[in-house]
Coordinates of C-alpha atoms and ligand atoms in Angstrom, one line a residue:
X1 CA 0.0 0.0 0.0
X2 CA 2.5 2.4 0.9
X3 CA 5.4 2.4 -2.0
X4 CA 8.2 3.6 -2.0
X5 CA 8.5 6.2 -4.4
X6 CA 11.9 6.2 -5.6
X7 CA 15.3 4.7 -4.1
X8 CA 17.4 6.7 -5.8
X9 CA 17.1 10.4 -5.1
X10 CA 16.5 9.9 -1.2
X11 CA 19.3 12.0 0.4
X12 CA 17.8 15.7 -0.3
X13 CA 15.9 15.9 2.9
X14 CA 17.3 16.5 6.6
X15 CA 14.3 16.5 8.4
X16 CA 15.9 13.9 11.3
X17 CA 18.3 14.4 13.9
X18 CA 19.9 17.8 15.6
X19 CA 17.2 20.4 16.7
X20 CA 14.5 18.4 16.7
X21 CA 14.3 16.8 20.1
X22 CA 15.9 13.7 19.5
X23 CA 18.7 13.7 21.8
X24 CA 18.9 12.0 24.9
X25 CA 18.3 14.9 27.2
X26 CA 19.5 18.4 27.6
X27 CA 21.4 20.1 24.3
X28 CA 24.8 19.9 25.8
X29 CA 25.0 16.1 25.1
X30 CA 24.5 16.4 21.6
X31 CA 28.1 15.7 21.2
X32 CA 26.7 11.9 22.2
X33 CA 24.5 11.8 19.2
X34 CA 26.1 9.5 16.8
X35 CA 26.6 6.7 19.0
X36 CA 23.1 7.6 20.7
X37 CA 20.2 4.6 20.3
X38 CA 17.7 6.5 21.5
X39 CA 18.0 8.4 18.0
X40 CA 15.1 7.5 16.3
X41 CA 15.6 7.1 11.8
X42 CA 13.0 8.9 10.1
X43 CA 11.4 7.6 6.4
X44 CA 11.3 10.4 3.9
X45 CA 7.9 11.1 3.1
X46 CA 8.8 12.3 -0.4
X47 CA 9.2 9.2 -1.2
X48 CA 6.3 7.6 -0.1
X49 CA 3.1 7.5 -2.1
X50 CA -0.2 7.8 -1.1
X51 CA 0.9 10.0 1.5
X52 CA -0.8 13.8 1.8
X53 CA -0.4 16.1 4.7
X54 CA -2.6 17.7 6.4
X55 CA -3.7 20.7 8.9
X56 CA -6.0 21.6 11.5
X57 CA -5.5 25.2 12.3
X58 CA -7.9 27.3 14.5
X59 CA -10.6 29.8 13.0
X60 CA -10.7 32.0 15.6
X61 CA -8.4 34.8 17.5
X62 CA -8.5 32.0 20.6
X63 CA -7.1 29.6 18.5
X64 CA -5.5 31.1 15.7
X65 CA -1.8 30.0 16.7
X66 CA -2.9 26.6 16.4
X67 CA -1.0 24.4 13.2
X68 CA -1.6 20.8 14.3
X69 CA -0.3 19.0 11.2
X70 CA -0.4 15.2 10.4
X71 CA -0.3 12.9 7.6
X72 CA -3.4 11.6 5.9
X73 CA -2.5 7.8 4.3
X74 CA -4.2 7.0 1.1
X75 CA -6.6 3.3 2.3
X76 CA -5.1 3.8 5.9
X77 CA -9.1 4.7 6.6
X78 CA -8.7 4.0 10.6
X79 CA -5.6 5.7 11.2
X80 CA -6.7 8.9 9.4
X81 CA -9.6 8.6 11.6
X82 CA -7.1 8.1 15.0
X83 CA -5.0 11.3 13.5
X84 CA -8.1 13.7 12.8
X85 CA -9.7 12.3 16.2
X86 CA -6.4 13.6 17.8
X87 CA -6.0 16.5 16.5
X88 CA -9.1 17.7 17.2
X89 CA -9.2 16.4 20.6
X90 CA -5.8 18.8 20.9
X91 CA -7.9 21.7 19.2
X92 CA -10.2 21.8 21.9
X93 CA -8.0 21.2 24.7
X94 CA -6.0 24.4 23.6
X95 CA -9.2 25.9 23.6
X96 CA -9.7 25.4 27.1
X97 CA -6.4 26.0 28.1
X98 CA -5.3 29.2 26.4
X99 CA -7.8 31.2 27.1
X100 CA -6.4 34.1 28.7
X101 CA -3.5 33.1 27.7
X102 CA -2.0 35.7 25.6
X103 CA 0.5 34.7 22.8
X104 CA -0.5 30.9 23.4
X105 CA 0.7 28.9 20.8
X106 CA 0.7 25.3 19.3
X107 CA 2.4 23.3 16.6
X108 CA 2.4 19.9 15.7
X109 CA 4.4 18.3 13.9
X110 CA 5.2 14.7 12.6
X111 CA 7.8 11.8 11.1
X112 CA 7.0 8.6 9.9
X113 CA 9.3 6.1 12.0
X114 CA 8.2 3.2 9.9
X115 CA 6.5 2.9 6.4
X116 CA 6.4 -0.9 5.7
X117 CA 4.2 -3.2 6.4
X118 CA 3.1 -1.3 10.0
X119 CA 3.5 2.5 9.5
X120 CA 4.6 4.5 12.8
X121 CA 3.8 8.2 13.0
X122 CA 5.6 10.2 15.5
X123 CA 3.9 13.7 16.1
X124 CA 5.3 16.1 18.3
X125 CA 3.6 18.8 19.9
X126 CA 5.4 22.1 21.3
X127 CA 3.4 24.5 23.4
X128 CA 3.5 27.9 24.7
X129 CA 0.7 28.4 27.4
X130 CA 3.2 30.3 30.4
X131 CA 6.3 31.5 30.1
X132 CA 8.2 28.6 28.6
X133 CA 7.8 26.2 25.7
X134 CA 7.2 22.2 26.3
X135 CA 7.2 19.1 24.1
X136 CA 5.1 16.0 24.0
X137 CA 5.3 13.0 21.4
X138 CA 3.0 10.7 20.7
X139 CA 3.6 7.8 18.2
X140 CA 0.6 5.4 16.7
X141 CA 1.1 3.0 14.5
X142 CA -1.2 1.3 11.7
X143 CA -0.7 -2.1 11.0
X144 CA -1.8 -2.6 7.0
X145 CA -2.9 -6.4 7.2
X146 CA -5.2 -5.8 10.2
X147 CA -6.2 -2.4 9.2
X148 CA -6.3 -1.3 12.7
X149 CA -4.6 1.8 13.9
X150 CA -2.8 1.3 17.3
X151 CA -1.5 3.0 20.1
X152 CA 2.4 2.6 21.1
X153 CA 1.8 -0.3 23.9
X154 CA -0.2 -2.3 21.5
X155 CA 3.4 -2.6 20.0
X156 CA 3.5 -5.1 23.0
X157 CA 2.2 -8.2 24.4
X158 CA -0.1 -7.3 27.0
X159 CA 0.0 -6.0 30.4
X160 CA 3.1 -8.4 31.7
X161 CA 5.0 -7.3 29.0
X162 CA 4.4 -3.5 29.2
X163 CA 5.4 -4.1 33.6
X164 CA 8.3 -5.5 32.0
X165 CA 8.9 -2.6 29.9
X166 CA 8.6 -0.2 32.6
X167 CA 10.7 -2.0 34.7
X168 CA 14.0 -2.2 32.2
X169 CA 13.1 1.4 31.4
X170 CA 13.7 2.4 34.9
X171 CA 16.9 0.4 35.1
X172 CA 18.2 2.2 32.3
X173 CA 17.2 5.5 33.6
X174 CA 19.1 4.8 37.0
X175 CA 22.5 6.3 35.5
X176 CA 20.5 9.5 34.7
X177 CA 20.6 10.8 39.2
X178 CA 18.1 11.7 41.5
X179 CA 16.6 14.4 38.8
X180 CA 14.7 11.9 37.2
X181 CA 11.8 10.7 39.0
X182 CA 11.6 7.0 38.3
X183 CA 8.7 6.7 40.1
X184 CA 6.8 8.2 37.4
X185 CA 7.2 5.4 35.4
X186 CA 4.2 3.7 35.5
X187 CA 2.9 1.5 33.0
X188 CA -0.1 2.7 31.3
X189 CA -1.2 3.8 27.7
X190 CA -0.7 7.7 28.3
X191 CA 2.6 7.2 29.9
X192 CA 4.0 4.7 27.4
X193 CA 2.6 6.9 24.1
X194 CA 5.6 7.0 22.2
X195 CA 7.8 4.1 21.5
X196 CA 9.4 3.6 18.0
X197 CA 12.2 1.2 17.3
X198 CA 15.8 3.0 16.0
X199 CA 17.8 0.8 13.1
X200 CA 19.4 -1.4 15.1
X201 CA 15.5 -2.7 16.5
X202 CA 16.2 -1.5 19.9
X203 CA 12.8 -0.2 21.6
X204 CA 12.8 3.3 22.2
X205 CA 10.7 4.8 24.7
X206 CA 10.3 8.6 25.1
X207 CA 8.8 10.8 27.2
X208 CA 7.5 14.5 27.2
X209 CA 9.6 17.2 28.3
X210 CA 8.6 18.0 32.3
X211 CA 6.8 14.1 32.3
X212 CA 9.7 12.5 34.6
X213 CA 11.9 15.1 34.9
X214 CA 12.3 18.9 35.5
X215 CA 11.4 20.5 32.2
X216 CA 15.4 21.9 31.4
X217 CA 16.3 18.4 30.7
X218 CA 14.2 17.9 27.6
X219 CA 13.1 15.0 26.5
X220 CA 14.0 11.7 27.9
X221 CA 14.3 8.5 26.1
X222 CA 15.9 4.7 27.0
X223 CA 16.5 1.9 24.7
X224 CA 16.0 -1.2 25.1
X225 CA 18.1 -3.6 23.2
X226 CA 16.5 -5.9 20.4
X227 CA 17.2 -9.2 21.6
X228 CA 15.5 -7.7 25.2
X229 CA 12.5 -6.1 23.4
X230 CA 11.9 -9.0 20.6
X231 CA 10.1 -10.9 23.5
X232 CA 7.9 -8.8 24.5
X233 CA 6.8 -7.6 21.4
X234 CA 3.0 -8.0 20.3
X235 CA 2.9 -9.6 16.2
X236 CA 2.3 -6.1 15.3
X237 CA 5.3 -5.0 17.3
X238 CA 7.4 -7.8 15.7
X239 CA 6.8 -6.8 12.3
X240 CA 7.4 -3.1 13.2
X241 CA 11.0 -3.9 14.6
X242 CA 11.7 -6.2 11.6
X243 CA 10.6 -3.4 9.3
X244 CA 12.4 -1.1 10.6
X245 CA 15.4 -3.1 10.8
X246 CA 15.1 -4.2 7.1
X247 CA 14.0 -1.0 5.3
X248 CA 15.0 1.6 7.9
X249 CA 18.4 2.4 6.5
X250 CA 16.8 2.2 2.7
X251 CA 14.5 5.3 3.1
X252 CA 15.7 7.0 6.0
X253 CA 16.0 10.5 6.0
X254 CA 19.8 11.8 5.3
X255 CA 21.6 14.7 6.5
X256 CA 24.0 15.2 3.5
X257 CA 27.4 15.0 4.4
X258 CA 28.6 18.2 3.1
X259 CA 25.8 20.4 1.0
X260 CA 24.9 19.3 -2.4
X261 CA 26.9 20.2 -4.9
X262 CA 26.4 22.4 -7.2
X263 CA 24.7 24.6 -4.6
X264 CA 20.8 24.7 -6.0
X265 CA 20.2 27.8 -8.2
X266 CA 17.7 30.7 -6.1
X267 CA 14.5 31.5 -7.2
X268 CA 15.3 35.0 -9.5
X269 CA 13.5 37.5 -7.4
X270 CA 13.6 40.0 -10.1
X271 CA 11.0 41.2 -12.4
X272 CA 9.5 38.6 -15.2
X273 CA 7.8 39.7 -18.1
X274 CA 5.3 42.5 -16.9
X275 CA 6.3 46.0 -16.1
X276 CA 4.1 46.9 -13.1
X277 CA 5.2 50.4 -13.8
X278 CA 3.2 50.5 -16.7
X279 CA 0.7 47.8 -16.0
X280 CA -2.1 47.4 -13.3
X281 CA -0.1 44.4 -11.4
X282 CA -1.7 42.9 -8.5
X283 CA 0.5 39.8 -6.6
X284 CA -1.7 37.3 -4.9
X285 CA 0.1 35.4 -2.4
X286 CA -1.2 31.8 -0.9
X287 CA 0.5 30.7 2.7
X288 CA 0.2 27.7 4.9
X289 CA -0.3 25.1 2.0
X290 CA -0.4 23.0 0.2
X291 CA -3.1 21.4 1.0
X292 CA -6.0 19.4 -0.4
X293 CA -7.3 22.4 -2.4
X294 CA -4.3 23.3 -3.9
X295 CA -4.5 21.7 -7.1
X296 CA -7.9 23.0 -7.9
X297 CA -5.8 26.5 -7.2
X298 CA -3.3 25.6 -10.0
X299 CA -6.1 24.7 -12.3
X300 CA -8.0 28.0 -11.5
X301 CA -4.9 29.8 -11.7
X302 CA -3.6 28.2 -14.9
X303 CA -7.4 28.6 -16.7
X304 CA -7.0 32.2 -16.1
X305 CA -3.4 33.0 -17.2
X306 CA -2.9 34.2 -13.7
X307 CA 0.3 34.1 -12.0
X308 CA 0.8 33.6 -7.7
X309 CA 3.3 33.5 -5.0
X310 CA 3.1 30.5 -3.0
X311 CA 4.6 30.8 0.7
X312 CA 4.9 27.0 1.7
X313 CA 5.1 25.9 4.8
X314 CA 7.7 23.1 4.8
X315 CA 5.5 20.5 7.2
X316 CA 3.2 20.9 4.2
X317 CA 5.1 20.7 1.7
X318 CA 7.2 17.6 2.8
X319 CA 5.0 15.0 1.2
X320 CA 4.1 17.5 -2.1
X321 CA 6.8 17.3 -4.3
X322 CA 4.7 16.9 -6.9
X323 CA 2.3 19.9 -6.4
X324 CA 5.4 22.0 -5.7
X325 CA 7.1 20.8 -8.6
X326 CA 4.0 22.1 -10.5
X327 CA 4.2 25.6 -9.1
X328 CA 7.4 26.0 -10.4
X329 CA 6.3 25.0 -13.6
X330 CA 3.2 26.6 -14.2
X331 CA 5.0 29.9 -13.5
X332 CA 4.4 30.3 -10.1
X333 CA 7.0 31.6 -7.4
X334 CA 7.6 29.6 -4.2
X335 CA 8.5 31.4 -1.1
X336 CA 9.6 30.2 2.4
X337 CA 6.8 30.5 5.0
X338 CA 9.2 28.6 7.8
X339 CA 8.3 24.8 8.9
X340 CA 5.9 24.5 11.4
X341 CA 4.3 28.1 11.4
X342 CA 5.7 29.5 14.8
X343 CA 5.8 32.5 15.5
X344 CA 9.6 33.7 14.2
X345 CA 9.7 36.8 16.5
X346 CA 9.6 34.6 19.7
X347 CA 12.8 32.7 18.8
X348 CA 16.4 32.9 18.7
X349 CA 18.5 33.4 15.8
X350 CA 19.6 29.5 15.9
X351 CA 15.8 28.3 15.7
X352 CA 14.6 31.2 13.2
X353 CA 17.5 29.9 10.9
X354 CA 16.5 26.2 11.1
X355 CA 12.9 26.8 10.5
X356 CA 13.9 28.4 7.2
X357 CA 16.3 26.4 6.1
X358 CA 14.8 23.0 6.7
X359 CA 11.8 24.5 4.8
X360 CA 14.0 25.3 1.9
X361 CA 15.5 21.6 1.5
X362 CA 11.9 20.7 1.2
X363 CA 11.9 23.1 -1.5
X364 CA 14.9 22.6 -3.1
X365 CA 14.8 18.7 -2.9
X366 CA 11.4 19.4 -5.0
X367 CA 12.6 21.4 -7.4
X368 CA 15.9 22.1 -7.1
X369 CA 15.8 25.4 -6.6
X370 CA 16.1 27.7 -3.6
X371 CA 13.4 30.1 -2.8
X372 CA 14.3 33.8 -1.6
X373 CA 11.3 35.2 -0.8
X374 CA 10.1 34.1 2.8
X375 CA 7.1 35.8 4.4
X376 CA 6.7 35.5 8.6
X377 CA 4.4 33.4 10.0
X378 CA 1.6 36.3 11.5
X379 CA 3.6 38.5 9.8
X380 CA 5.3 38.7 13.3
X381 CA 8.8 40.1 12.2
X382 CA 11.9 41.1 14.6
X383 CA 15.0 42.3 14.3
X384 CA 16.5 39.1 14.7
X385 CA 14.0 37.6 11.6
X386 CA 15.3 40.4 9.2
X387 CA 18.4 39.3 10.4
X388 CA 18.7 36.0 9.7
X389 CA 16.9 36.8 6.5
X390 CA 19.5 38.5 5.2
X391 CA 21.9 35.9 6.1
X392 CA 20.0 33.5 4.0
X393 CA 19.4 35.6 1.3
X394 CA 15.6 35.9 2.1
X395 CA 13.6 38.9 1.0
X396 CA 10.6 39.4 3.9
X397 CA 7.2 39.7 2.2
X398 CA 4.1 40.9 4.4
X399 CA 0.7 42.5 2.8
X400 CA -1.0 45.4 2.5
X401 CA -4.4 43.4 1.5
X402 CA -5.6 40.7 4.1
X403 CA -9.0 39.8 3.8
X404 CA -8.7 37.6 7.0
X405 CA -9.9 34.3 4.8
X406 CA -9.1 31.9 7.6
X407 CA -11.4 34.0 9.7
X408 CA -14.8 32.7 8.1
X409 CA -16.1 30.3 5.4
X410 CA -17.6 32.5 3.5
X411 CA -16.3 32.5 -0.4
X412 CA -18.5 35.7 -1.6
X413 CA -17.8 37.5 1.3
X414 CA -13.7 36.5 0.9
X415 CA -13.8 37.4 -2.5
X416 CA -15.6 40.7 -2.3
X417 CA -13.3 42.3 0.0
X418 CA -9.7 40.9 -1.8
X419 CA -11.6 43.0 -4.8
X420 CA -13.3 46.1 -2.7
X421 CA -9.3 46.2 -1.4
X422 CA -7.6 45.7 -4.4
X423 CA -5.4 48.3 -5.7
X424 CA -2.5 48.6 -8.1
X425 CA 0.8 47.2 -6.6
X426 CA -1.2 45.3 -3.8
X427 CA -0.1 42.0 -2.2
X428 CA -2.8 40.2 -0.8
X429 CA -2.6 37.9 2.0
X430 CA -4.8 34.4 1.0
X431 CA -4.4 30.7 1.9
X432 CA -4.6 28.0 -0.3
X433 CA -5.6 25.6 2.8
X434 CA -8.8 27.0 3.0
X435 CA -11.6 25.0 1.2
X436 CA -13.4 28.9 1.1
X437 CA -10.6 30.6 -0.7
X438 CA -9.6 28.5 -2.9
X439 CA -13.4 28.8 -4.2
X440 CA -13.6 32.5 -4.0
X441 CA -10.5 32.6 -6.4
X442 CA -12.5 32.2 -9.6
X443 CA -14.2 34.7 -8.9
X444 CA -11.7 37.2 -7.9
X445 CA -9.5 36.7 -10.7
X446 CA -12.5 37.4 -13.1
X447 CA -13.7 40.4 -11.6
X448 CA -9.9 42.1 -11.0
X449 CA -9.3 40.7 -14.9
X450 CA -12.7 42.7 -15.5
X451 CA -11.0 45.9 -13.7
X452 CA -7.5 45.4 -16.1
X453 CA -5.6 44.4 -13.5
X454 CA -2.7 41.8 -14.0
X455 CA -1.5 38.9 -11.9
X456 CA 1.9 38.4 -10.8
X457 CA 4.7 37.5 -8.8
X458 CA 5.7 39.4 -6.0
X459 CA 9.1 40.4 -7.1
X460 CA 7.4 41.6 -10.7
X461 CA 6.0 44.6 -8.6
X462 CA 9.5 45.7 -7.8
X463 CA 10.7 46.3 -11.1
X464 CA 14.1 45.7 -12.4
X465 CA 15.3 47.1 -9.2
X466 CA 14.8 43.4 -7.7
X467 CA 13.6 42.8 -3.6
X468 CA 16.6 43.0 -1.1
X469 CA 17.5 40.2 1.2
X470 CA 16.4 41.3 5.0
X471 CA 14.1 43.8 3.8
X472 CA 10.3 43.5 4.5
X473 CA 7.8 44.6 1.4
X474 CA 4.4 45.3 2.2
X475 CA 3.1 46.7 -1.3
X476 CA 4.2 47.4 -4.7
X477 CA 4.2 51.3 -5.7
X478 CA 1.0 51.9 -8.6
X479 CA 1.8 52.5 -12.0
X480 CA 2.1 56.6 -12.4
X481 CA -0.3 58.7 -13.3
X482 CA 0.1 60.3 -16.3
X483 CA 0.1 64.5 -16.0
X484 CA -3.7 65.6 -16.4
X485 CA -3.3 67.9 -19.7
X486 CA -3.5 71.8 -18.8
Ligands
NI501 NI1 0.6 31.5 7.5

């Protein structure tokens, strides 16, 4: 059910390892890394098909830092429902909790930690409700000749088994001092939600930041060696391990060695073929995607003649090379809307950087070029952000028309106020995730075509004089006026 794509061009993508909460404990043993076995591989989804992502964000000012992302598998009917069914059940519980809460924040993201015959996916949540940040994973699993989806202790067999778990998982914690509560390791489904196996088949069990230990250490994990797990292993659990062991290494997810060579060629951020200094240019811009609806966007977009700027989120655009591919193609521009839609301003430099540049090896392993265009999640943009920007050769792009699309689901109403707001030189803010807008866009590119206006890139508003890396553009200048006669 779930092929592997291709097992040739796998080593693009460096979604695994450093920065992404998979060592031990606290950052400073990241030197340990190599040698770790609580590192868990991740598969490439590239290069699995049947594989779309998807994301539940929040309609609302409550809930409108919400991005709960997580894979949708094409036949995989009951684990679709477990995923939707949690990440709803994580919608409302933010609800609950954030209120009054100002700033909250959620992400979600995921990895698949097996793609065989049982597929493993790994989500992790970070949350800002107080002052700091905390991480949770949970992992299920889908076993494809049962067609049930699982939770991470139906990987074993039964209750003895999962006591005998928690006891070697407290022996191996022992070495870690009197910080880690041991006590706390209870066996039970919520406490034992994410195990996975690494390449050698060793069982790795993780918990949450602050679960078993004061929150500064991070995430804790133990592994449990093969030949010590293999026994208590359910049949589901055995085929896991074996899967992982046999194909693990095949499709895992590479961090190149050095970078790829030649680097990839960036995205011209100069102007195409339209002088907006002559013309009535107008740039729409689609963030968050792509999602389901984004092919029907393309298809509006190519019946038209109209031209877009896509800012890709790269959790989104991991499993899309395809529809990505087809941006490029069809004329489009992509830009870099960072990976899991946090709010940019709130970080440091270090994190700001990674959220960009893993987003751009999603793009770049795609299509093989680099985007240079990025636009802030929010539009929440600090010093730091234009920094970093610049560093990376990222021209900031906000808007001066936001029709607040994700606010409501109402097409007409979305499409009357992009045109009511329309004016030459505008870049308007729209998603392409939303089922609403994607439906108003027929309409507004037939009544802005009615008004002469053209559709273009972002960087066509800005002339030959090209968009400067660091800088933040809100709105293209109008065309001028010509001197009224006197
Ligand atoms: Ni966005």
């Amino acid at each position: 059910m779930f092929k592997v794509r291709s097992l040739g061009g796998i080593a693009l993508l460096a979604l695994a390892t450093s920065g992404c909460g998979l060592a031990a404990a606290a950052p400073q043993q990241d030197t340990r890394l190599p040698a770790d076995p609580t590192r868990i591989e991740f598969v490439d989804p590239a290069n699995i098909s049947g594989l779309a992502p998807r994301t539940l964000s929040g309609g609302d000012d409550l809930t409108r830092r919400v991005r709960i992302n997580y894979p949708e598998l094409s036949g995989a009917t009951a684990l679709n429902k477990k995923l939707r069914g949690d990440a709803e059940r994580r919608l409302r519980a933010f609800r609950e909790n954030a209120r009054g809460v100002p700033g909250a924040e959620l992400n979600v993201d995921w990895e698949l930690v097996a793609a065989g015959d049982v597929v493993g996916v790994r989500l992790r949540a970070g949350r800002s409700l107080t002052a700091g940040r905390d991480h949770a994973t949970t992992t299920f699993w889908y076993d494809t000749s049962t067609r049930r989806a699982l939770d991470s202790i139906d990987l074993l067999n039964g209750d003895g088994a999962l006591d005998e778990v928690a006891r070697l998982v407290r022996a191996g914690l022992e070495n870690r001092g009197p910080v880690v509560d041991r006590e706390q390791v209870m066996p039970g489904r919520a406490r034992f939600d994410s195990m996975a196996f690494n390449a050698s088949g060793d069982l790795v069990v993780e918990f949450d930041d602050c679960e078993i230990a004061p929150c500064s250490l991070g995430r804790l994990a133990v592994a449990i060696p093969a030949d010590q797990a293999s026994p208590l292993l359910s049949e589901t659990g055995r085929r896991a391990q074996r899967d992982v062991r046999r194909h693990g290494q095949r499709v895992a997810v590479k961090r190149p060695e050095t970078a790829p060579s030649p680097a990839p060629a960036a995205i011209s951020n100069r102007a195409g073929t339209v002088d907006c200094a002559k013309t009535k240019c107008v740039a729409l811009t689609f963030e968050d995607g792509p999602g389901p609806e984004t092919g029907k966007l393309l298809d509006a977009l190519r019946e038209a003649d109209a031209r877009a700027t896509f800012f890709v989120m790269g959790s989104s655009a991991v499993g899309e090379p395809e529809l990505l591919r087809r941006m490029a193609a069809e004329g489009h521009l992509i830009g870099n809307h960072s990976y899991q839609h946090r709010d940019l301003a709130r970080l440091p430099s270090s994190k700001i950087a990674h959220a960009f540049t893993r987003t751009e090896e999603v793009v770049v392993a795609a299509t093989g070029a680099r985007p240079t265009l990025a636009r802030a999640p929010y539009g929440s943009v600090s010093t730091e952000v234009r920094n970093v920007a610049r560093a990376q050769g990222l021209a900031l792009v906000d808007s001066d028309v936001d029709p607040a699309d994700w606010r409501d689901r109402d097409s007409a109403a979305i499409a009357d106020r992009v045109v009511e707001r329309a004016h030459p030189g505008a870049i308007v803010r729209l998603h392409d995730t939303q089922r609403a807008t994607v439906a108003a866009v027929p309409d507004i590119l037939e009544r802005l075509a009615g008004k002469g206006y053209t559709f273009v890139t972002v960087p066509e508003l800005y002339g030959s004089g090209g968009m400067k890396a660091g800088d933040l553009y809100k709105s293209g200048s109008a065309p001028a006026r010509k001197q009224p006669l006197t």
